[in-house]
mmCIF file of C-alpha atoms and ligand atoms in Angstrom:
data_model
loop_
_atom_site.group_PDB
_atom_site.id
_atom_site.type_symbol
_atom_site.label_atom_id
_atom_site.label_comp_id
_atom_site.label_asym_id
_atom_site.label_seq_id
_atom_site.Cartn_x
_atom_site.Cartn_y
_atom_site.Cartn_z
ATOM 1 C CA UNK A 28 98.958 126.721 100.463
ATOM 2 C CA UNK A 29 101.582 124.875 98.496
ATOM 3 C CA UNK A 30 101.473 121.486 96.523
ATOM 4 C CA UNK A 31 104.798 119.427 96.843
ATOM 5 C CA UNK A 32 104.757 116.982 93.845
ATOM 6 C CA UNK A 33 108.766 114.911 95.214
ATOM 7 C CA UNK A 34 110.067 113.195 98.007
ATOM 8 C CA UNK A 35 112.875 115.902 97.653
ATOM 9 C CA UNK A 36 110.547 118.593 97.993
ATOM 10 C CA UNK A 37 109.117 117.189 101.231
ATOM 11 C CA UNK A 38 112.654 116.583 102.412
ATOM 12 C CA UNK A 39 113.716 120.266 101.904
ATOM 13 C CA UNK A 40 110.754 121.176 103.575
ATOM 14 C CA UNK A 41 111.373 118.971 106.659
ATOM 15 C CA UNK A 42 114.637 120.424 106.845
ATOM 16 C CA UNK A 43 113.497 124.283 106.787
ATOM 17 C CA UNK A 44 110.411 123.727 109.563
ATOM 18 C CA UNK A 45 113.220 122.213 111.836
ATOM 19 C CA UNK A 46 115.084 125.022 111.599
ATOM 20 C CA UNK A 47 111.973 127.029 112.350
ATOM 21 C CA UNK A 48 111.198 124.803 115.264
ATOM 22 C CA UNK A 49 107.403 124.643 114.576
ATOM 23 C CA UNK A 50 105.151 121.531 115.125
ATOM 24 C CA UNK A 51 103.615 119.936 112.481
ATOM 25 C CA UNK A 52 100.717 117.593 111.819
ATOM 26 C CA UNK A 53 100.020 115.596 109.128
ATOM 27 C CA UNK A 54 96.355 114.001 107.926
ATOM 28 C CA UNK A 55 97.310 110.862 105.202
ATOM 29 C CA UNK A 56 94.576 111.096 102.645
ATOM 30 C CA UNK A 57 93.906 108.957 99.435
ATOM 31 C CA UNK A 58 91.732 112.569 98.373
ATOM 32 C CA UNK A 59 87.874 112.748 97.392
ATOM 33 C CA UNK A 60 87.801 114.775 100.484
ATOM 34 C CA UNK A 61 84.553 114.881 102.926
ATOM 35 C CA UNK A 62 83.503 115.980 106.219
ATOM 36 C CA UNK A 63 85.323 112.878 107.294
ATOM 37 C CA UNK A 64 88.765 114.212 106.366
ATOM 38 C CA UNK A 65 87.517 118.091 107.622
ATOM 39 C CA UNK A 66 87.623 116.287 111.195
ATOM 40 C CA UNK A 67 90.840 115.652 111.039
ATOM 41 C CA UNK A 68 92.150 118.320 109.135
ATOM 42 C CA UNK A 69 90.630 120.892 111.869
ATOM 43 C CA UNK A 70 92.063 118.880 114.829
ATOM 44 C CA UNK A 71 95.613 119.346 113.170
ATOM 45 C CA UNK A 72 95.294 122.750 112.299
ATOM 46 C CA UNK A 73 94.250 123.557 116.048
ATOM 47 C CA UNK A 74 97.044 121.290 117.441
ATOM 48 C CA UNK A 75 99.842 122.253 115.071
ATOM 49 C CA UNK A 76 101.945 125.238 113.562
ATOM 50 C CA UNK A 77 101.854 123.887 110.791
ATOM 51 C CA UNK A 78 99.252 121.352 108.768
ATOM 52 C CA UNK A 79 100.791 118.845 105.948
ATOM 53 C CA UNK A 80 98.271 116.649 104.208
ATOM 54 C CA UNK A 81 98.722 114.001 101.763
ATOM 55 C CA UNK A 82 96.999 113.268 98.766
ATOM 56 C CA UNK A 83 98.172 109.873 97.194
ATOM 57 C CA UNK A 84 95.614 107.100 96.058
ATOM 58 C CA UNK A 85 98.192 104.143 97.533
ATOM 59 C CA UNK A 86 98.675 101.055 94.919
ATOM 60 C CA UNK A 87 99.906 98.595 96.744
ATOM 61 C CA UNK A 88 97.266 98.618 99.401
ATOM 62 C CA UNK A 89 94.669 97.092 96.689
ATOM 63 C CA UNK A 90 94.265 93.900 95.848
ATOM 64 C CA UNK A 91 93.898 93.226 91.490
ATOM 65 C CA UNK A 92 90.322 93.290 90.809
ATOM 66 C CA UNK A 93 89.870 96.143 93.533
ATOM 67 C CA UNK A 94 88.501 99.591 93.042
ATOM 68 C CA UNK A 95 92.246 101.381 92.360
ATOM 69 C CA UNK A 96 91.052 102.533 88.817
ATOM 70 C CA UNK A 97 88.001 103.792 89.627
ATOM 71 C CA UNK A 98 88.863 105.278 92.790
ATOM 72 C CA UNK A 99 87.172 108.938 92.923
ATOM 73 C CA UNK A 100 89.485 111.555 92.538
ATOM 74 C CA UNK A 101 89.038 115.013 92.224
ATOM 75 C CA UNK A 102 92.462 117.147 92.839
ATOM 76 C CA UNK A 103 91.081 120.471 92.104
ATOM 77 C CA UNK A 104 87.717 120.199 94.200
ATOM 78 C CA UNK A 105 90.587 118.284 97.378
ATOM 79 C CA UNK A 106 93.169 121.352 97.163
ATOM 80 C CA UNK A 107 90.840 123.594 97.335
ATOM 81 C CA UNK A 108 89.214 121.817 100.048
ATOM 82 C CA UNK A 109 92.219 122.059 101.758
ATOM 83 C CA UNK A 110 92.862 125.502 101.187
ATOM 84 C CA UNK A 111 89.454 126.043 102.896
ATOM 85 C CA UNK A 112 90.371 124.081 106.038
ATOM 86 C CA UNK A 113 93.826 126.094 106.698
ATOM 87 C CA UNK A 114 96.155 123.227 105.074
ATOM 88 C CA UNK A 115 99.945 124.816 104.677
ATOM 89 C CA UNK A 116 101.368 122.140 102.289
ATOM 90 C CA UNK A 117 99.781 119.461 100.411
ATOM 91 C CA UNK A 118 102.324 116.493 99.645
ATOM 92 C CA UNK A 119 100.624 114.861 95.927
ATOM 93 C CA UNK A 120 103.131 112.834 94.389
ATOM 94 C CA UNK A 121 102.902 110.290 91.500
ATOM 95 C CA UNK A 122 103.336 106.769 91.846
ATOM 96 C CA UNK A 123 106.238 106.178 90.532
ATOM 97 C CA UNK A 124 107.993 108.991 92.654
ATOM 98 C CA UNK A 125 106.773 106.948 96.019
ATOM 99 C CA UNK A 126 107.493 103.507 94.045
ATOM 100 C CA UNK A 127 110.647 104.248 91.999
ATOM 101 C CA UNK A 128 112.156 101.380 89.474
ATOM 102 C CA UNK A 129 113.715 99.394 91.519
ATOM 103 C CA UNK A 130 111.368 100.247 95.069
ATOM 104 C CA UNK A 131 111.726 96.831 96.982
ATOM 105 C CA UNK A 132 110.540 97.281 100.780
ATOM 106 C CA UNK A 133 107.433 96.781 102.425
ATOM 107 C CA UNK A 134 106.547 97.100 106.210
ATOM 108 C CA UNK A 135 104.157 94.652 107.260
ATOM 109 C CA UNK A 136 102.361 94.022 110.676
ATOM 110 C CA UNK A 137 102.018 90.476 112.314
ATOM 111 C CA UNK A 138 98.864 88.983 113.611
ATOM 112 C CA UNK A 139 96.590 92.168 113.153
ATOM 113 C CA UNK A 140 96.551 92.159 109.729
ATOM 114 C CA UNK A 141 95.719 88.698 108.525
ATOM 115 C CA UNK A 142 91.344 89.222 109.907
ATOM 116 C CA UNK A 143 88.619 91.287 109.047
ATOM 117 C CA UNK A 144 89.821 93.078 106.337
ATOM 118 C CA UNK A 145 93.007 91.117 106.176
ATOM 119 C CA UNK A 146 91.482 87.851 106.028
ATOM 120 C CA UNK A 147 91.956 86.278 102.069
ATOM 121 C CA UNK A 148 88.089 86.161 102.012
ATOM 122 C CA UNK A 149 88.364 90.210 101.978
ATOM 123 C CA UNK A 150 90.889 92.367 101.159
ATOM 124 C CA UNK A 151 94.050 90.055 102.133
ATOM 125 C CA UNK A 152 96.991 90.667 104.763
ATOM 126 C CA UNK A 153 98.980 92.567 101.524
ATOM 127 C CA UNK A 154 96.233 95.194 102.164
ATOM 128 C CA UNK A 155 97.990 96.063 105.192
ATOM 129 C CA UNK A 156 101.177 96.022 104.212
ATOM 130 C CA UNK A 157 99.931 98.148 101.627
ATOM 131 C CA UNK A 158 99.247 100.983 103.970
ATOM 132 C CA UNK A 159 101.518 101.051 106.373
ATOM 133 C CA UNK A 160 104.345 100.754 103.750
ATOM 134 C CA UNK A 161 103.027 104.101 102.863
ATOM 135 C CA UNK A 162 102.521 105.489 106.063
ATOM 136 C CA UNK A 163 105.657 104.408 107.010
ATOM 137 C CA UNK A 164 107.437 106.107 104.419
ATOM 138 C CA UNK A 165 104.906 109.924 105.074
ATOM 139 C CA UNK A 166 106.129 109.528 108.461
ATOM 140 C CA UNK A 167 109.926 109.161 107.612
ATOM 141 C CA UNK A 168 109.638 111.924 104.628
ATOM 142 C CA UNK A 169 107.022 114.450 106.912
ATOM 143 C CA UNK A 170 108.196 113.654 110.160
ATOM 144 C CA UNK A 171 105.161 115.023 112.008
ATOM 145 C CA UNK A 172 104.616 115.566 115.574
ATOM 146 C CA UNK A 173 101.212 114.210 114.734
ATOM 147 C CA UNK A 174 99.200 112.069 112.629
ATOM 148 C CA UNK A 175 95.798 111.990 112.139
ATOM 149 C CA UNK A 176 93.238 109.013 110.899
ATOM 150 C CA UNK A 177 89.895 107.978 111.574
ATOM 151 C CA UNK A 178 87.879 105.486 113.880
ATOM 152 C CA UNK A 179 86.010 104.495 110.971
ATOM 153 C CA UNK A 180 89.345 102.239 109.552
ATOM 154 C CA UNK A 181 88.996 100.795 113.133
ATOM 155 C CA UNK A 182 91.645 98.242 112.359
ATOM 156 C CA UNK A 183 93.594 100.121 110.000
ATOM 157 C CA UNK A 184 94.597 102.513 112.865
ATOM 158 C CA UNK A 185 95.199 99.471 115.542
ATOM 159 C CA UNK A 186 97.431 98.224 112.818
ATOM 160 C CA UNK A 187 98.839 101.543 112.348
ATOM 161 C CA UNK A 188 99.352 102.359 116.379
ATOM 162 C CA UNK A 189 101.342 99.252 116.154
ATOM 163 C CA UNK A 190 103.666 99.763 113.637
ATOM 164 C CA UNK A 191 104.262 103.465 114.514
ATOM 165 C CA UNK A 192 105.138 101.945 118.317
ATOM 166 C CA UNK A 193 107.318 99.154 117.143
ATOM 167 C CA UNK A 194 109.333 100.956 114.644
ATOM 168 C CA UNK A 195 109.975 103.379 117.212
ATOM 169 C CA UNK A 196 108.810 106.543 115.392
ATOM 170 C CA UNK A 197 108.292 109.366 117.167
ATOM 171 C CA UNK A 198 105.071 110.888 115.984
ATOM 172 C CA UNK A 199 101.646 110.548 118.022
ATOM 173 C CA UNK A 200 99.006 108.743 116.636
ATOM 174 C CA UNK A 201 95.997 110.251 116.943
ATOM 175 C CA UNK A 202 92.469 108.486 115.969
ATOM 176 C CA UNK A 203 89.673 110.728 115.785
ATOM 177 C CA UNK A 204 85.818 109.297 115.920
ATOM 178 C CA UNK A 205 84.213 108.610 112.779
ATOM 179 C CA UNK A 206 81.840 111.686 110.723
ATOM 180 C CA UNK A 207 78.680 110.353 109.954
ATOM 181 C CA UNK A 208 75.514 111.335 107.668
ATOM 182 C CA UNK A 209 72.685 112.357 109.318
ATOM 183 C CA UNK A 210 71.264 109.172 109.139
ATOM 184 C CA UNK A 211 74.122 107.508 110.517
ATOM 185 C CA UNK A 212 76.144 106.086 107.189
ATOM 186 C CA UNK A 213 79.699 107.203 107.876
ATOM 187 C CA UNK A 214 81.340 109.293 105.605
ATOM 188 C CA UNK A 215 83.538 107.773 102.794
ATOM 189 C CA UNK A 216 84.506 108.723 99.491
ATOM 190 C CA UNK A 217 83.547 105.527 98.221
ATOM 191 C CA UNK A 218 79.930 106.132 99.393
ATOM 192 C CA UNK A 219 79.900 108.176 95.917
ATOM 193 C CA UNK A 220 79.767 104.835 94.341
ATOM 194 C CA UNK A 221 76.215 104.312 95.835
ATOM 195 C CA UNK A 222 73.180 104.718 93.603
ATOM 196 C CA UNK A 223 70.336 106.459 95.470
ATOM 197 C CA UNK A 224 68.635 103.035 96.293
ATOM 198 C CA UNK A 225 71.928 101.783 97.572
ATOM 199 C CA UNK A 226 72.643 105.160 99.342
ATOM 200 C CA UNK A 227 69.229 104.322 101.184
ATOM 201 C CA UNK A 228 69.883 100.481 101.787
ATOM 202 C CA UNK A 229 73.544 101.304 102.951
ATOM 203 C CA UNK A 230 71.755 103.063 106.229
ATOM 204 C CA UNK A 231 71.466 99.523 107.638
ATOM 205 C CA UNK A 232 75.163 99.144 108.452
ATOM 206 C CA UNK A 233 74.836 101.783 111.369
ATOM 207 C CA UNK A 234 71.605 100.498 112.120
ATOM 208 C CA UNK A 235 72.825 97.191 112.916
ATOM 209 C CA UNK A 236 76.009 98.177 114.806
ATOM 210 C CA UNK A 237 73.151 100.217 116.764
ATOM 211 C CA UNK A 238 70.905 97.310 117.170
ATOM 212 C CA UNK A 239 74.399 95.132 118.336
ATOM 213 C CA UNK A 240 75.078 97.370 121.167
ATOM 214 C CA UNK A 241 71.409 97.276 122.009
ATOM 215 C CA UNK A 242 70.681 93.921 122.159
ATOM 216 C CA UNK A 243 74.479 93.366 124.118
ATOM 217 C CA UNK A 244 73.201 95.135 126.641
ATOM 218 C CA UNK A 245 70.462 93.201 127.463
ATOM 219 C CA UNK A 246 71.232 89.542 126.407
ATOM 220 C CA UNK A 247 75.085 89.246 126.002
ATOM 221 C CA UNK A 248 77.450 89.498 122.982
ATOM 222 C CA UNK A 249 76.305 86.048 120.960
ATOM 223 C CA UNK A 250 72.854 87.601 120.936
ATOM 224 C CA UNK A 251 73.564 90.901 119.954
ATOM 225 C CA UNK A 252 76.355 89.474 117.075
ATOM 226 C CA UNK A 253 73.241 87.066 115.746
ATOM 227 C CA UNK A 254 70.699 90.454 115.943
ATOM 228 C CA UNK A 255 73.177 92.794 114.037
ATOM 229 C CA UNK A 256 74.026 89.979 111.115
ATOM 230 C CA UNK A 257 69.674 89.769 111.180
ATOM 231 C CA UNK A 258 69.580 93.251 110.673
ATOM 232 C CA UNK A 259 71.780 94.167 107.970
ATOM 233 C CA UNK A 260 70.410 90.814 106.087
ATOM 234 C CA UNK A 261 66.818 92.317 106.264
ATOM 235 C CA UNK A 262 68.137 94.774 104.244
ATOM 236 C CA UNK A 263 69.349 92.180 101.682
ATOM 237 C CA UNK A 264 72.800 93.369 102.993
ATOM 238 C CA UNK A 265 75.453 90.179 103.245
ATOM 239 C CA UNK A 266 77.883 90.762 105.435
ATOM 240 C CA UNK A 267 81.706 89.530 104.632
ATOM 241 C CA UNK A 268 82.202 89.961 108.222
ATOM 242 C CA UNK A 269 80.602 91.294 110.981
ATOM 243 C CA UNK A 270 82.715 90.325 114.088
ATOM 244 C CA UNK A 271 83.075 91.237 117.689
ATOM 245 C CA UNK A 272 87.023 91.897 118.397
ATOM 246 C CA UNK A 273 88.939 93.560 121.130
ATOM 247 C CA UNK A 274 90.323 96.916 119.789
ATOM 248 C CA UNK A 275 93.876 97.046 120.738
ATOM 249 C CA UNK A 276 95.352 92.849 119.707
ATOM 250 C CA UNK A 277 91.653 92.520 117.504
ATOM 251 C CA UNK A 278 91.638 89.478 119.232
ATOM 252 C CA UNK A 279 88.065 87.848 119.128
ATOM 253 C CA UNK A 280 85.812 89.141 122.002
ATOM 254 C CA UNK A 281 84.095 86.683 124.655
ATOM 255 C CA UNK A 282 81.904 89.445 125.141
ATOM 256 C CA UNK A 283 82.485 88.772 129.549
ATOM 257 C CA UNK A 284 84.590 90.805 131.450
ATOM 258 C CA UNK A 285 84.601 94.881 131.358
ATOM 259 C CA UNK A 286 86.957 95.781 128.270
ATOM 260 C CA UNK A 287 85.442 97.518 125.388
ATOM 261 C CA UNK A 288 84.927 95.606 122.409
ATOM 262 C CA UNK A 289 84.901 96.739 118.992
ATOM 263 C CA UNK A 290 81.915 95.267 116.674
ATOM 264 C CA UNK A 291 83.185 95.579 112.899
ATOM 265 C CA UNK A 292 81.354 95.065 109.882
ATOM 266 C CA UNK A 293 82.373 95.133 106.392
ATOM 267 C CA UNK A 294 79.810 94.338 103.566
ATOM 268 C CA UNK A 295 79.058 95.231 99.772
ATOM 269 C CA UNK A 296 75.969 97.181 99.144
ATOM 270 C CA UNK A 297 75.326 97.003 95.248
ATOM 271 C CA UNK A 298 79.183 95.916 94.576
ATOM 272 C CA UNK A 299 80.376 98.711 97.257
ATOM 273 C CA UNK A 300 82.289 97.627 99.769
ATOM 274 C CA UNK A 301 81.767 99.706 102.833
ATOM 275 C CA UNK A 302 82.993 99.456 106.607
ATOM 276 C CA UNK A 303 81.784 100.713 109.699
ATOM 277 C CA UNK A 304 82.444 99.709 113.602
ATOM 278 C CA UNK A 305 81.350 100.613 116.860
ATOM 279 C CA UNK A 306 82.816 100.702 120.513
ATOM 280 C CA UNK A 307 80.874 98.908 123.128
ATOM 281 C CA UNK A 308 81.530 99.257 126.896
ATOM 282 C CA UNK A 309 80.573 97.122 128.609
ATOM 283 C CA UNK A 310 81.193 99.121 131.799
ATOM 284 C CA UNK A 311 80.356 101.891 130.843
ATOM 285 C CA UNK A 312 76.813 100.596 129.677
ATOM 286 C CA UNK A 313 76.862 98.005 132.324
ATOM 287 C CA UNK A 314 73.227 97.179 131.606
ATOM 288 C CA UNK A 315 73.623 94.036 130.974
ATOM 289 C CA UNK A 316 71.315 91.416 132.576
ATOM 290 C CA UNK A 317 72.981 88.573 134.732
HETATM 291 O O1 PAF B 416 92.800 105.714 105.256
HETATM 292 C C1 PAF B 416 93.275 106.051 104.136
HETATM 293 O O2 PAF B 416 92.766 106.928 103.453
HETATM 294 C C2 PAF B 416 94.512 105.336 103.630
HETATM 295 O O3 PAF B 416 94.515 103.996 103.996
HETATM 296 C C3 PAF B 416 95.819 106.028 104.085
HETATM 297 C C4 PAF B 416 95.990 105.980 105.572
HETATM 298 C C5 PAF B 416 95.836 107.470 103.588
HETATM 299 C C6 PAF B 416 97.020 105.298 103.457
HETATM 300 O O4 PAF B 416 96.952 105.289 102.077
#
């Protein structure tokens, strides 16, 4: 495995697998790797000749006041993660080689970025913009045949979809379902923030998502929305939002018809923030009472 630290190197790269005429996928990480990231990292190595990941905690897609500081990070323990898992080039750079003096462009989304996690009471539309400036620019310098992310940033991969479609690039998005603890928490690296009473509290999240798709299916989506807020607040879990949205414009969900809707929740346990989702079809469950 080999660490590229430059743009240029990633470029030279780029240039040499062409020549080769191998596929490539590529996995975007911010590092403080977990089974989470192993997901996707095994789905590219199947898929692909060759397996790029990044490793770059991302600035600009936190908000001053944010976690960016304290963000865990752990190079050693991630490359040789990634060694493990069959990765052929890690792309690390520094900041300022992805920011340089003088860096002026962002890419931002309209109208999926500016609720839930966009929304100014959370992490604000710049969030967004934030990530798929960077994304953006991985898929320009990498120029994958794939890319790989996770269900878990529900929105951040609708927003991503989006952006990837309208600026015409060429790679295939691929989301892959979330990687959860055995009792249901979904992996993160910021769940390494949680104290063992937190850890234990922060259960509630998939409980409640559980407990909305339960009660949807017998009394309707108000119901279930008003028993999955209950649920995480027994806990003494507030939520900053815990919304029911259709996946693909995150438009909010009526909770009639047959499309799937996505119930997202966001909340701090113990001054970590932490998001989960979850999927409900309606047709597919269609055990809903008239
Ligand atoms: O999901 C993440 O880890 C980050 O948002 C990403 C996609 C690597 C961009 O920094």
């Amino acid at each position: 495995m080999k660490v590229l630290r430059t743009p240029a190197e990633v470029h030279s790269l780029r240039d040499e697998l062409r020549n080769r005429a191998v596929t490539v996928g590529l996995v975007p990480t911010m590092g403080y790797l977990h089974e989470g990231h192993d997901s996707l990292l095994k789905a590219a190595r199947e898929e692909n000749d060759v397996v790029v990941m990044s490793l770059f905690v991302n600035p600009t897609q936190f908000r001053a006041g944010e976690d960016l500081s304290t963000y865990p990070r752990d190079e050693e323990r991630d490359l040789a993660i990634a060694g493990q898992s069959g990765v052929d080039y890690v792309y690390a750079p520094l900041p300022d080689d992805i920011y340089p003096s003088g860096y002026a462009t962002r890419v931002e989304v309209e109208g999926l970025t500016e609720v839930l996690c966009g929304s100014e009471t959370s992490r604000g539309p710049g969030h967004f913009a934030g990530v798929t400036t960077i994304v953006a620019k991985l898929l320009n310098a990498v120029d994958p045949d794939v890319a790989y992310f996770g269900q878990k940033d529900a929105q951040q991969a609708t927003v991503i979809r989006r952006m990837a479609e309208d600026l015409e690039f060429r790679t295939r998005i691929d989301i892959l379902p979330t990687v959860r603890e055995r009792d249901g928490l979904a992996m993160s690296s910021r769940n390494a923030y949680l104290s063992p009473e937190a850890r234990e509290r922060a259960t509630a999240i998939w409980a409640s998502l559980l407990e909305t798709e339960t009660v949807f299916a017998e009394s309707g989506l108000d119901a279930a929305l008003d028993a999955g807020r209950h649920h995480l607040e027994s806990a003494g879990i507030t939520p900053e939002y815990f919304e029911a949205r259709y996946p693909g414009t995150l438009d909010p969900a009526d909770g009639e018809g047959s499309d799937p809707i996505l119930v997202a929740v966001a909340a701090k346990v113990d001054g970590t923030r932490l998001i989960d989702n979850i999927l409900i079809e309606p047709e597919r469950d269609n055990r809903r009472k008239p």
